[in-house]
Coordinates of C-alpha atoms in Angstrom, one line a residue:
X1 CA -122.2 39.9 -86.8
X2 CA -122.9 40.5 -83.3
X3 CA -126.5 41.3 -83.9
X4 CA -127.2 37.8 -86.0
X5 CA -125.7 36.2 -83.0
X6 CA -127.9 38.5 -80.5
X7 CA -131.1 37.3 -83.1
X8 CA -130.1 34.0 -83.0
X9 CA -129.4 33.2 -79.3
X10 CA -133.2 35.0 -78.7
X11 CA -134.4 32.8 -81.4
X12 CA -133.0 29.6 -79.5
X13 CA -134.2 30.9 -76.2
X14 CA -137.9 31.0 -77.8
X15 CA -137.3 27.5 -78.9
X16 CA -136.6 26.2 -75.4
X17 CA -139.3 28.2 -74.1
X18 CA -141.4 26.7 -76.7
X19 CA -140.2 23.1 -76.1
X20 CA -140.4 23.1 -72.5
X21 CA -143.7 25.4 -71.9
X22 CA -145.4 25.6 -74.3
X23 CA -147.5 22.2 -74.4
X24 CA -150.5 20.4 -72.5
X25 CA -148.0 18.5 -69.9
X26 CA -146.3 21.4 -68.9
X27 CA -149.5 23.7 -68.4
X28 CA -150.8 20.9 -66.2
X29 CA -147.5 21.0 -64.1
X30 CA -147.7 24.6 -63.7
X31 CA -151.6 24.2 -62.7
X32 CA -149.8 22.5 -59.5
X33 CA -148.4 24.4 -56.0
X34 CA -145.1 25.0 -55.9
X35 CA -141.8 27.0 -55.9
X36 CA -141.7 29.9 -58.2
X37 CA -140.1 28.5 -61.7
X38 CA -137.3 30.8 -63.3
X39 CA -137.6 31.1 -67.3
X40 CA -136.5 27.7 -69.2
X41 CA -134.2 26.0 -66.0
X42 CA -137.8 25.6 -63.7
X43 CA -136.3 24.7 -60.3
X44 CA -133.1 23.6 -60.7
X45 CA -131.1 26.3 -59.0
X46 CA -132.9 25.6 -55.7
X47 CA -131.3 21.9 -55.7
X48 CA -127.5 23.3 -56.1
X49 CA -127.1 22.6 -52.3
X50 CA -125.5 20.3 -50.0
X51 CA -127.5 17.4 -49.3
X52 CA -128.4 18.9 -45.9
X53 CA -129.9 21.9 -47.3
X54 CA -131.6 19.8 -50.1
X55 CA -133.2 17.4 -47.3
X56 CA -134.6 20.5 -45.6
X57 CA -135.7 22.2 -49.0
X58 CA -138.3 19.4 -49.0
X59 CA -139.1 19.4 -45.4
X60 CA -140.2 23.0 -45.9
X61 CA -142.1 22.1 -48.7
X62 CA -144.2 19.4 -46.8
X63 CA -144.9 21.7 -44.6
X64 CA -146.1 24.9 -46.8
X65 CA -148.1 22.7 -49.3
X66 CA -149.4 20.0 -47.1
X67 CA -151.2 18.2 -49.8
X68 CA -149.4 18.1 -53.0
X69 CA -146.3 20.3 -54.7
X70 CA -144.5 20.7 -57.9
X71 CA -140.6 20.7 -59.0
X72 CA -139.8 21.2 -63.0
X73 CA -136.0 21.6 -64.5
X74 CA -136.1 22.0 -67.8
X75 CA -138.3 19.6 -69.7
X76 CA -138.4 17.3 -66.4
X77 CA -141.2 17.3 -64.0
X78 CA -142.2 15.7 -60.8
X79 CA -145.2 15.8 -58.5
X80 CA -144.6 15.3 -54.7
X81 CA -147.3 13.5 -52.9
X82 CA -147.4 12.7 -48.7
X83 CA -151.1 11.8 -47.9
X84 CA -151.6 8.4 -47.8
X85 CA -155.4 8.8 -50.1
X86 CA -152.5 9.7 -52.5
X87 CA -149.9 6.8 -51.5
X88 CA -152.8 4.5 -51.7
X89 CA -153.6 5.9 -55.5
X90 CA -150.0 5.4 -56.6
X91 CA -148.3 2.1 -54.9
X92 CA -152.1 -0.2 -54.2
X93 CA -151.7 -1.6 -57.7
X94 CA -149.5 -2.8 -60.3
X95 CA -150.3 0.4 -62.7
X96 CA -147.8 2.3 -61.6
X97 CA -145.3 -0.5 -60.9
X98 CA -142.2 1.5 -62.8
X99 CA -139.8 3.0 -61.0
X100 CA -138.7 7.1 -62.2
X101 CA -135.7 7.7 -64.0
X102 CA -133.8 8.8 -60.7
X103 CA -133.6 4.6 -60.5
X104 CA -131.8 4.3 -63.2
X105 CA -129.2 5.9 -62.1
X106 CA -128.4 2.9 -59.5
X107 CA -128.5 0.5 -62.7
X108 CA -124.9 0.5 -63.2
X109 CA -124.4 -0.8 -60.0
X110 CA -127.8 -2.7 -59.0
X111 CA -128.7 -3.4 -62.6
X112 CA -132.0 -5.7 -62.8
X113 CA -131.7 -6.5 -59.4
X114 CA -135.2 -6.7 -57.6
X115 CA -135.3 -3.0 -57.0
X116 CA -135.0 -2.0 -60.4
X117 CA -136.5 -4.1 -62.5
X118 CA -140.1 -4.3 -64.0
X119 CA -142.4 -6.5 -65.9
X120 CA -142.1 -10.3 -66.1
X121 CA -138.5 -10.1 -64.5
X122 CA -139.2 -8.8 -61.6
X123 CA -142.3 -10.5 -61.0
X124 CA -140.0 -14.0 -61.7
X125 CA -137.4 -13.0 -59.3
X126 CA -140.0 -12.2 -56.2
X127 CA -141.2 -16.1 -57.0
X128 CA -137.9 -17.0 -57.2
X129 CA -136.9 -14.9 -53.8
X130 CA -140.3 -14.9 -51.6
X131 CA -139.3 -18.5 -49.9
X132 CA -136.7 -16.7 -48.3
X133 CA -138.2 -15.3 -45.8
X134 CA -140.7 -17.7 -45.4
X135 CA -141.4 -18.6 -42.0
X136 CA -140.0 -21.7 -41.2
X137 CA -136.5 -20.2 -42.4
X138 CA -137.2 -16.8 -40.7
X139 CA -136.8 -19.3 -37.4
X140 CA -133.7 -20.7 -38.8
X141 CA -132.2 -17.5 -39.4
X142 CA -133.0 -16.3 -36.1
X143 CA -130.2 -18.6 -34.5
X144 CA -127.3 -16.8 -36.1
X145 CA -128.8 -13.2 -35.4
X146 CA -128.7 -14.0 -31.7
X147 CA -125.5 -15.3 -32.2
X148 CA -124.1 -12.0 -34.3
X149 CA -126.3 -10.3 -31.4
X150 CA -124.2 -11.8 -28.5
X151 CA -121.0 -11.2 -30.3
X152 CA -121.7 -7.1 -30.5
X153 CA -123.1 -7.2 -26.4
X154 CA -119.9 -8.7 -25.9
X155 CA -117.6 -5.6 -28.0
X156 CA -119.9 -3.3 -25.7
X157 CA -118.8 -5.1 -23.0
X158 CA -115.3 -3.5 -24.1
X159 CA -116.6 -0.1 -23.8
X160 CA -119.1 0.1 -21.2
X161 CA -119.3 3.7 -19.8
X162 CA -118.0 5.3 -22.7
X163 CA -119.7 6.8 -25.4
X164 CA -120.3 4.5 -28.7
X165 CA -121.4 5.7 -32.2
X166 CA -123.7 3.4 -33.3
X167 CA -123.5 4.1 -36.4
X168 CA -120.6 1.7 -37.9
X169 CA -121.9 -0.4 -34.6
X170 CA -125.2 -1.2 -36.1
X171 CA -123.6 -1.5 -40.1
X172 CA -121.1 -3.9 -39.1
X173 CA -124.0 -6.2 -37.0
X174 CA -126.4 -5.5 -39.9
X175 CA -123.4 -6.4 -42.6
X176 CA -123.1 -9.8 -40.4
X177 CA -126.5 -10.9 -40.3
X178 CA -127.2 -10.3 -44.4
X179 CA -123.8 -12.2 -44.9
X180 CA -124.2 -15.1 -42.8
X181 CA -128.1 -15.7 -43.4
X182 CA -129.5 -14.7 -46.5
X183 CA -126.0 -15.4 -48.4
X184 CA -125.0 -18.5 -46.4
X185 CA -121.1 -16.7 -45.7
X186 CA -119.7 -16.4 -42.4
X187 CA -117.3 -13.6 -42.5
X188 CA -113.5 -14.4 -41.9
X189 CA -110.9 -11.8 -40.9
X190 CA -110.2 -11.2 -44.5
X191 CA -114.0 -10.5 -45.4
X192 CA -114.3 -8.2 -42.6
X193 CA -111.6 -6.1 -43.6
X194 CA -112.9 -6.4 -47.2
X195 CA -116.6 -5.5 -45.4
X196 CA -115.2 -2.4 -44.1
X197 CA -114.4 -1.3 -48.2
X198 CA -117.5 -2.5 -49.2
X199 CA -119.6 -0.2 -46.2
X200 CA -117.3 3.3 -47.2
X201 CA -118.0 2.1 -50.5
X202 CA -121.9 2.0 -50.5
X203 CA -121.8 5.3 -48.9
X204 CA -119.8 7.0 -51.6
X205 CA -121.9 5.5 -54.2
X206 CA -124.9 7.0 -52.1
X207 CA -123.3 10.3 -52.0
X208 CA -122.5 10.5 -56.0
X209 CA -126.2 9.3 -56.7
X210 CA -127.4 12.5 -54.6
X211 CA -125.5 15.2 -56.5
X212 CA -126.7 13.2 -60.0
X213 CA -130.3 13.5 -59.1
X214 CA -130.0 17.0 -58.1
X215 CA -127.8 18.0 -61.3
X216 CA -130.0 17.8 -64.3
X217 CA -126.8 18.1 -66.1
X218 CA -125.4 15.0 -64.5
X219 CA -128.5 13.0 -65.9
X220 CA -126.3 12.8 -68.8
X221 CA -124.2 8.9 -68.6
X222 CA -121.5 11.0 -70.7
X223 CA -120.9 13.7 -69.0
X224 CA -121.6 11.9 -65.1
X225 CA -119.0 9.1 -66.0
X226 CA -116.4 11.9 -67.2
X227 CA -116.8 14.0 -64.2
X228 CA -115.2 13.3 -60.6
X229 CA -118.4 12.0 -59.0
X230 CA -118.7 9.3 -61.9
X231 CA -114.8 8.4 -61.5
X232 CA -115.5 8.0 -58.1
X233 CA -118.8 6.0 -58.1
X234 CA -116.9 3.7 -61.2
X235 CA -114.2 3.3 -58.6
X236 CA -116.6 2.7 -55.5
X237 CA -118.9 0.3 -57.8
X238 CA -116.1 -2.2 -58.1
X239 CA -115.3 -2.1 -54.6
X240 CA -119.1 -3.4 -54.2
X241 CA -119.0 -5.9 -56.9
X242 CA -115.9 -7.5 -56.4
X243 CA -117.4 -7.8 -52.2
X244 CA -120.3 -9.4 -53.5
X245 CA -118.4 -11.8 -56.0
X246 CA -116.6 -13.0 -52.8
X247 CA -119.7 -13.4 -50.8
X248 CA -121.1 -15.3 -54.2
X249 CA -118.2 -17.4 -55.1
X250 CA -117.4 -18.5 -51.5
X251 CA -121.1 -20.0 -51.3
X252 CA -121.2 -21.6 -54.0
X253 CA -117.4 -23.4 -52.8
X254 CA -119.6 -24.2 -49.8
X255 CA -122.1 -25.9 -51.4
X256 CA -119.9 -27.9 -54.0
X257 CA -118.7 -29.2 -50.4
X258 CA -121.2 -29.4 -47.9
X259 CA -124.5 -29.2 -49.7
X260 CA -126.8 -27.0 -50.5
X261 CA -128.9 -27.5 -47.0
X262 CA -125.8 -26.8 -44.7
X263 CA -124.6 -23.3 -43.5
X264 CA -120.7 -24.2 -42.7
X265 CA -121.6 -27.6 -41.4
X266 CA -118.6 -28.1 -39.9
X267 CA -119.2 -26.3 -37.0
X268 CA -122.4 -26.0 -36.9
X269 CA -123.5 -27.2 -33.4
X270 CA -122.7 -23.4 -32.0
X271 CA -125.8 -22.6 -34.2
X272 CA -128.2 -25.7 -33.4
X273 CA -131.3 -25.3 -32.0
X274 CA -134.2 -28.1 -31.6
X275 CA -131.7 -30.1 -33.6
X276 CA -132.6 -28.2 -37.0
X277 CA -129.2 -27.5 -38.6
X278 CA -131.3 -27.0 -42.2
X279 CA -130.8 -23.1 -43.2
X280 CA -131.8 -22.4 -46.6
X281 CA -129.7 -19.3 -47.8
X282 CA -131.1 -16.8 -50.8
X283 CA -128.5 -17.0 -52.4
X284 CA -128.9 -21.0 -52.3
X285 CA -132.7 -20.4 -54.5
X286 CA -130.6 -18.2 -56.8
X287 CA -127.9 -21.0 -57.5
X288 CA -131.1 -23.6 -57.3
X289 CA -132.8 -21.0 -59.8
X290 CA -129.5 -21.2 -62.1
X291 CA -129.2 -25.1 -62.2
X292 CA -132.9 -24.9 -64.1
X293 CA -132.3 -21.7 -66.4
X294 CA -134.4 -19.6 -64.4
X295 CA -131.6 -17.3 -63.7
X296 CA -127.5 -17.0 -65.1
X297 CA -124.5 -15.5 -63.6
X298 CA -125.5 -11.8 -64.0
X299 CA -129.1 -12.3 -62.4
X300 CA -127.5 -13.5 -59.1
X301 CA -124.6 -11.1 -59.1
X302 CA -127.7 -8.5 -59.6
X303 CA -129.9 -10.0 -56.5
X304 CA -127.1 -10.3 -54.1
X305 CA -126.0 -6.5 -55.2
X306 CA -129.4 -5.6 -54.1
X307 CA -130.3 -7.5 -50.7
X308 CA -126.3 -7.3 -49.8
X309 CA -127.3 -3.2 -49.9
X310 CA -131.1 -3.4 -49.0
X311 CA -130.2 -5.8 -46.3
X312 CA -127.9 -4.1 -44.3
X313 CA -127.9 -0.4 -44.6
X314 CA -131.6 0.3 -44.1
X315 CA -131.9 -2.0 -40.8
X316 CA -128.6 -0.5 -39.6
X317 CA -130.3 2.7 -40.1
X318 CA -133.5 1.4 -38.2
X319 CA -131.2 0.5 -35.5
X320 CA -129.2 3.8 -34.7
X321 CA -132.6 5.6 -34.3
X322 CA -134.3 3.5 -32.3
X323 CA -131.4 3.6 -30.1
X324 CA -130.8 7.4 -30.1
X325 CA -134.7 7.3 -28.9
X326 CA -134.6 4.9 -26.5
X327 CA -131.7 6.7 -24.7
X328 CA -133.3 9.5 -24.9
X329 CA -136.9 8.1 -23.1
X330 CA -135.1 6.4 -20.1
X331 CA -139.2 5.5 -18.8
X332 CA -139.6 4.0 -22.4
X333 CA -136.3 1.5 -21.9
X334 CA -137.8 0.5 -18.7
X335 CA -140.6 -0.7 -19.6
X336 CA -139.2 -2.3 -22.6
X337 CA -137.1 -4.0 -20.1
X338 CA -139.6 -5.4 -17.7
X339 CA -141.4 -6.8 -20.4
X340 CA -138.0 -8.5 -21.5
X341 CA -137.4 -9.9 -17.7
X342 CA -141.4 -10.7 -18.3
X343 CA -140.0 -13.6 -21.2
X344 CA -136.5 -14.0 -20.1
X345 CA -136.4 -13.9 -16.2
X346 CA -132.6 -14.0 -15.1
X347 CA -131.9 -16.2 -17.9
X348 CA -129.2 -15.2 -20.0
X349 CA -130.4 -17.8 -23.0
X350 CA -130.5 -16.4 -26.2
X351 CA -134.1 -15.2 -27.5
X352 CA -135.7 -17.6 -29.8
X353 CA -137.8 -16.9 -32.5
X354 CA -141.3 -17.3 -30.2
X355 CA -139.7 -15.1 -27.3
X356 CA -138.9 -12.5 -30.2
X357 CA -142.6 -12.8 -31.2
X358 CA -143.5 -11.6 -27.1
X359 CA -141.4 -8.3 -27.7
X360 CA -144.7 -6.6 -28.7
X361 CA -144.3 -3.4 -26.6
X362 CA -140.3 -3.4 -28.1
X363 CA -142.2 -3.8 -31.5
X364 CA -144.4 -0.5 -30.8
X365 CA -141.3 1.0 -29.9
X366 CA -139.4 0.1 -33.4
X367 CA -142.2 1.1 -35.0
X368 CA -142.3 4.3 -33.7
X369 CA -139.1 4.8 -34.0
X370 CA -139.9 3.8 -37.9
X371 CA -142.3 6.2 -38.3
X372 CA -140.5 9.2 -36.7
X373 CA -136.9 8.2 -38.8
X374 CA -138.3 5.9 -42.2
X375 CA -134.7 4.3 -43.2
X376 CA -136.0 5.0 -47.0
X377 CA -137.3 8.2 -46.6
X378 CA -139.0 8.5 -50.2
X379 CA -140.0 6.5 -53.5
X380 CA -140.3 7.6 -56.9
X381 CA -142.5 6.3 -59.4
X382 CA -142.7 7.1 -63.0
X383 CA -146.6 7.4 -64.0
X384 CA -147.3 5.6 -67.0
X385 CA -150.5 7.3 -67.9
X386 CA -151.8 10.4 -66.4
X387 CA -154.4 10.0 -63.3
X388 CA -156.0 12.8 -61.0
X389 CA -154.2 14.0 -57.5
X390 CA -155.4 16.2 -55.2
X391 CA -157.7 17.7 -57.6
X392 CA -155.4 17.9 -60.1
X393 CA -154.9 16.1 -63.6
X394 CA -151.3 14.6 -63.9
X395 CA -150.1 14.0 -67.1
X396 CA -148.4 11.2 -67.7
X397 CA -144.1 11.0 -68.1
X398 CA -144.3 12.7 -64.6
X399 CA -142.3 11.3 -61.8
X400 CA -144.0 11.1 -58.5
X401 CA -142.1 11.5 -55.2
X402 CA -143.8 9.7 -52.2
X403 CA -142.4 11.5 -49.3
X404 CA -142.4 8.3 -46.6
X405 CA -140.7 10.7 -43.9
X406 CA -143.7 13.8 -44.3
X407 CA -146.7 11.7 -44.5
X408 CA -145.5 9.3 -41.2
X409 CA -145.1 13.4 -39.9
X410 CA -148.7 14.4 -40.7
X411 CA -150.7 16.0 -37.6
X412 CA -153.9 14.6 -38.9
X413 CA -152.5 11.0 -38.7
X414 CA -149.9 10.9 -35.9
X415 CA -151.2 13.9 -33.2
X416 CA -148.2 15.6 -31.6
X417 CA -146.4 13.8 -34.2
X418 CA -142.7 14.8 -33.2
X419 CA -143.4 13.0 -29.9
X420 CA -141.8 9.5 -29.5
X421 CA -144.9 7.9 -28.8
X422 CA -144.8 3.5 -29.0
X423 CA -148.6 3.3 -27.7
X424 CA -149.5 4.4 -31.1
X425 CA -149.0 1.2 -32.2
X426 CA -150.4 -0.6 -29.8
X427 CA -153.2 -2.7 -31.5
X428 CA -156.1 -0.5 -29.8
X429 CA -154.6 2.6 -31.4
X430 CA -154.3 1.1 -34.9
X431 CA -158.1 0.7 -35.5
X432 CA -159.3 3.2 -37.9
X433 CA -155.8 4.4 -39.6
X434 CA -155.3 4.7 -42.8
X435 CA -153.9 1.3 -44.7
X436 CA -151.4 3.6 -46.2
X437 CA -150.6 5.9 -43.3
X438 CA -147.3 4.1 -41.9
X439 CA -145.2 2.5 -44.8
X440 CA -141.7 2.0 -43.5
X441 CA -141.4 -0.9 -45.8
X442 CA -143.2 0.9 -48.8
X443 CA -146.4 -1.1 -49.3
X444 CA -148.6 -2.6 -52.3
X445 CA -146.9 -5.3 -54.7
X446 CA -143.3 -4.1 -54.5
X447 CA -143.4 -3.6 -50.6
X448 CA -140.1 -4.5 -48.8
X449 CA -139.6 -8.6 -49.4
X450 CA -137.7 -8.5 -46.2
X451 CA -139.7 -6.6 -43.9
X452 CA -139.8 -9.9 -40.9
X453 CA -136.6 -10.7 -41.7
X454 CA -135.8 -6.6 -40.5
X455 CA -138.1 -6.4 -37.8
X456 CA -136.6 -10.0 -36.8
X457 CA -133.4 -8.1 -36.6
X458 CA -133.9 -5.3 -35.2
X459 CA -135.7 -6.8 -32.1
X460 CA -132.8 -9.1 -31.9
X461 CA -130.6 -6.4 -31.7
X462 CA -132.1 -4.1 -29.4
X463 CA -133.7 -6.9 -26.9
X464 CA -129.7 -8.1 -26.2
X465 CA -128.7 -5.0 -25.9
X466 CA -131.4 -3.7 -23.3
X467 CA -131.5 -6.8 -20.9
X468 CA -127.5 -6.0 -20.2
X469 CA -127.1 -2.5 -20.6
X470 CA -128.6 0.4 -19.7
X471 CA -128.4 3.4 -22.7
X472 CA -128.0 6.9 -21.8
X473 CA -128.1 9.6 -24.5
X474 CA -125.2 11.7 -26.0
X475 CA -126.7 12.5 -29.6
X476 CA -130.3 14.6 -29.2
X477 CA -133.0 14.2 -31.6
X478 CA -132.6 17.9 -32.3
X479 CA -128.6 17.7 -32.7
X480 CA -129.0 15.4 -36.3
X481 CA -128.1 16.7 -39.6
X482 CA -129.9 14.4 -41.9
X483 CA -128.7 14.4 -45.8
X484 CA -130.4 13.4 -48.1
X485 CA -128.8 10.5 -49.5
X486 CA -130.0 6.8 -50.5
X487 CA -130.9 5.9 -47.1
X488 CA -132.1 8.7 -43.9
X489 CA -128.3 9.2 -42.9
X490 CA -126.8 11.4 -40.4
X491 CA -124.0 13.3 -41.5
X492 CA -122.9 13.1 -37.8
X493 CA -121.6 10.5 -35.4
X494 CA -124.9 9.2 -33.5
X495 CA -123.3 8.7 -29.6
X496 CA -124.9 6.3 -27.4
X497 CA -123.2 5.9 -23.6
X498 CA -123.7 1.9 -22.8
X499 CA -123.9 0.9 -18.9
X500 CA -123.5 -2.4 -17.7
X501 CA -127.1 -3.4 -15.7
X502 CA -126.0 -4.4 -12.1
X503 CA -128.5 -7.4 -12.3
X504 CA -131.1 -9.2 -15.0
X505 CA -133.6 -9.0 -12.6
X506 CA -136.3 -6.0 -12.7
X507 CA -135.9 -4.3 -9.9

């Protein structure tokens, strides 16, 4: 008995071997660098480990492959790419326009939101979306960021000379802006507190989606939803979705009295500027969209899922960084600041969409800051048909990792390249790089949709703060523990000190 069972657990063992090795696809994979495979599991045993570990597991791959690398688990293969010859090859064109599997795992929460979907959907819903941030309602936006901008100088006011962590700082302002601009919904006391769920929320669901991905067993919707991370992210999903129900219900109560064109009319002069009070929400197209059957119930739930998440965690992770840096570059904040006393003078106005469009030396700076800490530090694609990489052939039914964080880190493209460095970007420095060697926003046809809306944000944010505080560092560059998780978050507090400027003027 025991030896038919010895026979036939060799015989399944030669089956696996067969199923998984033996083949064209996986003798290409193998032709690829890499990490030594163990018999049938591949690589999976190297991604048991804390998101920490796994976020420096591909750091130290970047670095010892430079070009190109393998990881296979099992049947499952992906190719990791960080050259931007290679970027270009992938993201330039429609061809490769599919998202990998690892997506799919945000499709019970995100469903065919604009992240996720393909095809003739998603090329509807970018028509459906793009006016958004067109620029005539970029400047109408504007408005209520400086206003959500004044309102957070003001709760530093409350702790000048003490150490802040920016990090639920920067959510909560982010949170704001998304809310009260591109979903029309000015927060009340009971949002906020329901915005608080909604941010611990997001992060849970980004720390189940991390141990799914690395847990080929997990891939499984069975066994995920029965084990504690699916309970939890079932739990967490809700919170999310019953936020953004609130957010979409309470518009669309707004419009049934106020109109479509008016963002809380009734006390809308706090928010006027040249007399424009028109401020066309997204989530106003979406219910436009619905009145002509270009969009139901589910397709808006699914777009306000996505920009509500999209919206504000990646720009509030923008925002912490460039802040830790700035503290941490005390001749950098200066001259940030004289070219803000440069536009502003004394005046304590609010910026304005043209004196936002002057920042460009605080728009190097961002950018730098973008480069050095990408808030999306990779994308996946699936490759549809196989194509040629570094030499090599890829099969196709590969995934392909674009490391965003190692290619803005390569030598070759960004000298000294752990340097905070804001002249890179200045316009004389940018002649001759690569189209594909900086994509904060990803880049090609499914590029970021909100990308000026961000940057809008972020200078908004960081010009208030620097024309009345100074910003002195507590959190190093070299004290972060980055996880890997949906977005580049720290797994510590990120502790700015804010002092009060003695005067607006510049010297």
């Amino acid at each position: 008995m025991l030896f038919i069972i010895l026979i036939s657990t060799v015989c399944f063992l030669v089956f696996l071997h067969v199923l998984f090795n033996c083949h064209e696809k996986a003798r290409l994979v193998r032709s690829i660098p890499g990490p030594d495979n163990i018999f049938l599991i591949g690589n999976a045993l190297e991604f048991l480990a804390t998101p920490v570990e796994i976020f420096g597991l591909t750091r130290k791959a970047a670095n010892k492959w430079k070009i190109i690398y393998r990881f296979w688990a099992f049947n499952l293969a992906a190719v990791n790419v960080f050259t931007p010859e290679h970027v270009e090859k992938i993201i330039s064109t429609t061809k490769f326009n599919s998202k990998s599997i690892l997506y799919s795992f945000m499709r019970p929460w995100l469903q065919d939101g604009l992240l996720l979907s393909d095809g003739a959907k998603w090329q509807q819903r970018r028509k459906i979306l793009t006016p958004t941030f067109h620029f005539n309602i970029l400047q109408r936006f504007c408005v209520i960021i400086e206003e959500n901008s004044r309102r957070m100088v003001e709760m530093l006011n409350n702790s000048a000379g003490e150490k802040v962590d920016v990090v639920p700082l920067m959510s909560e302002f982010t949170l704001n802006s998304i809310c009260e601009t591109a979903m029309g919904t000015r927060f009340s006391e009971e949002m906020a507190d329901k915005g608080e769920s909604y941010k611990a929320a997001i992060h849970s669901i980004g720390k189940g989606l991390v141990q799914r991905v690395t847990r080929i067993m997990l891939f499984s919707d069975l066994i995920f939803n029965l084990s504690a991370f699916g309970r939890e992210q079932i739990k967490s999903i809700q919170i999310v979705q019953n936020f953004t129900k609130k957010v979409i219900k309470d518009r669309k109560a707004n419009i049934e009295q106020y109109g479509a064109e008016n963002l809380d009319d009734m006390d809308n002069n706090e928010y006027n500027m040249n007399n424009k009070r028109k401020r066309t929400a997204m989530l106003d197209l979406l219910i436009q969209a619905q009145k002509v059957n270009l969009i139901d119930d589910q397709g808006i739930q699914e777009e306000v899922d996505t920009f509500m998440f999209e919206g504000h965690d990646t720009t509030a992770c923008g925002l912490m960084y460039c802040l830790m840096l700035l503290a941490n570059h005390k001749d950098i904040q200066d001259k940030i600041f004289e070219e803000l006393f440069t536009i502003f003078g004394n005046s304590d106005i609010s910026a304005s969409y043209d004196d936002l469009s002057k920042m460009r030396y605080l728009e190097c700076c961002i950018k730098e800051s973008l480069r050095l800490y990408p808030p999306v530090p990779f994308i996946s694609r699936q490759l549809t048909e196989s194509t040629d990489l570094g030499g090599y052939k890829i099969p196709s039914d590969v995934f392909c990792h674009i490391h965003i964080y190692d290619l803005h880190r390569r030598e070759e493209l960004f000298p000294d390249p752990l340097k905070f460095d804001p002249d890179r970007f200045l316009p004389e420095n940018c002649i001759g790089r690569h189209p594909y060697a900086y994509i904060p926003f990803s880049a090609g046809p499914r590029n970021c949709i909100g990308q000026k809306f961000a940057m809008m944000e972020m200078k908004s944010a960081i010009s208030a703060i620097l024309r009345r505080f100074e910003i002195y560092p507590v959190t190093r560059p070299w004290d972060l523990r980055i996880a890997a998780d949906l977005v580049l978050r720290s797994t510590e507090p990120i502790y700015v000190i804010f002092e009060k400027r003695n005067t607006l003027s510049s010297k």
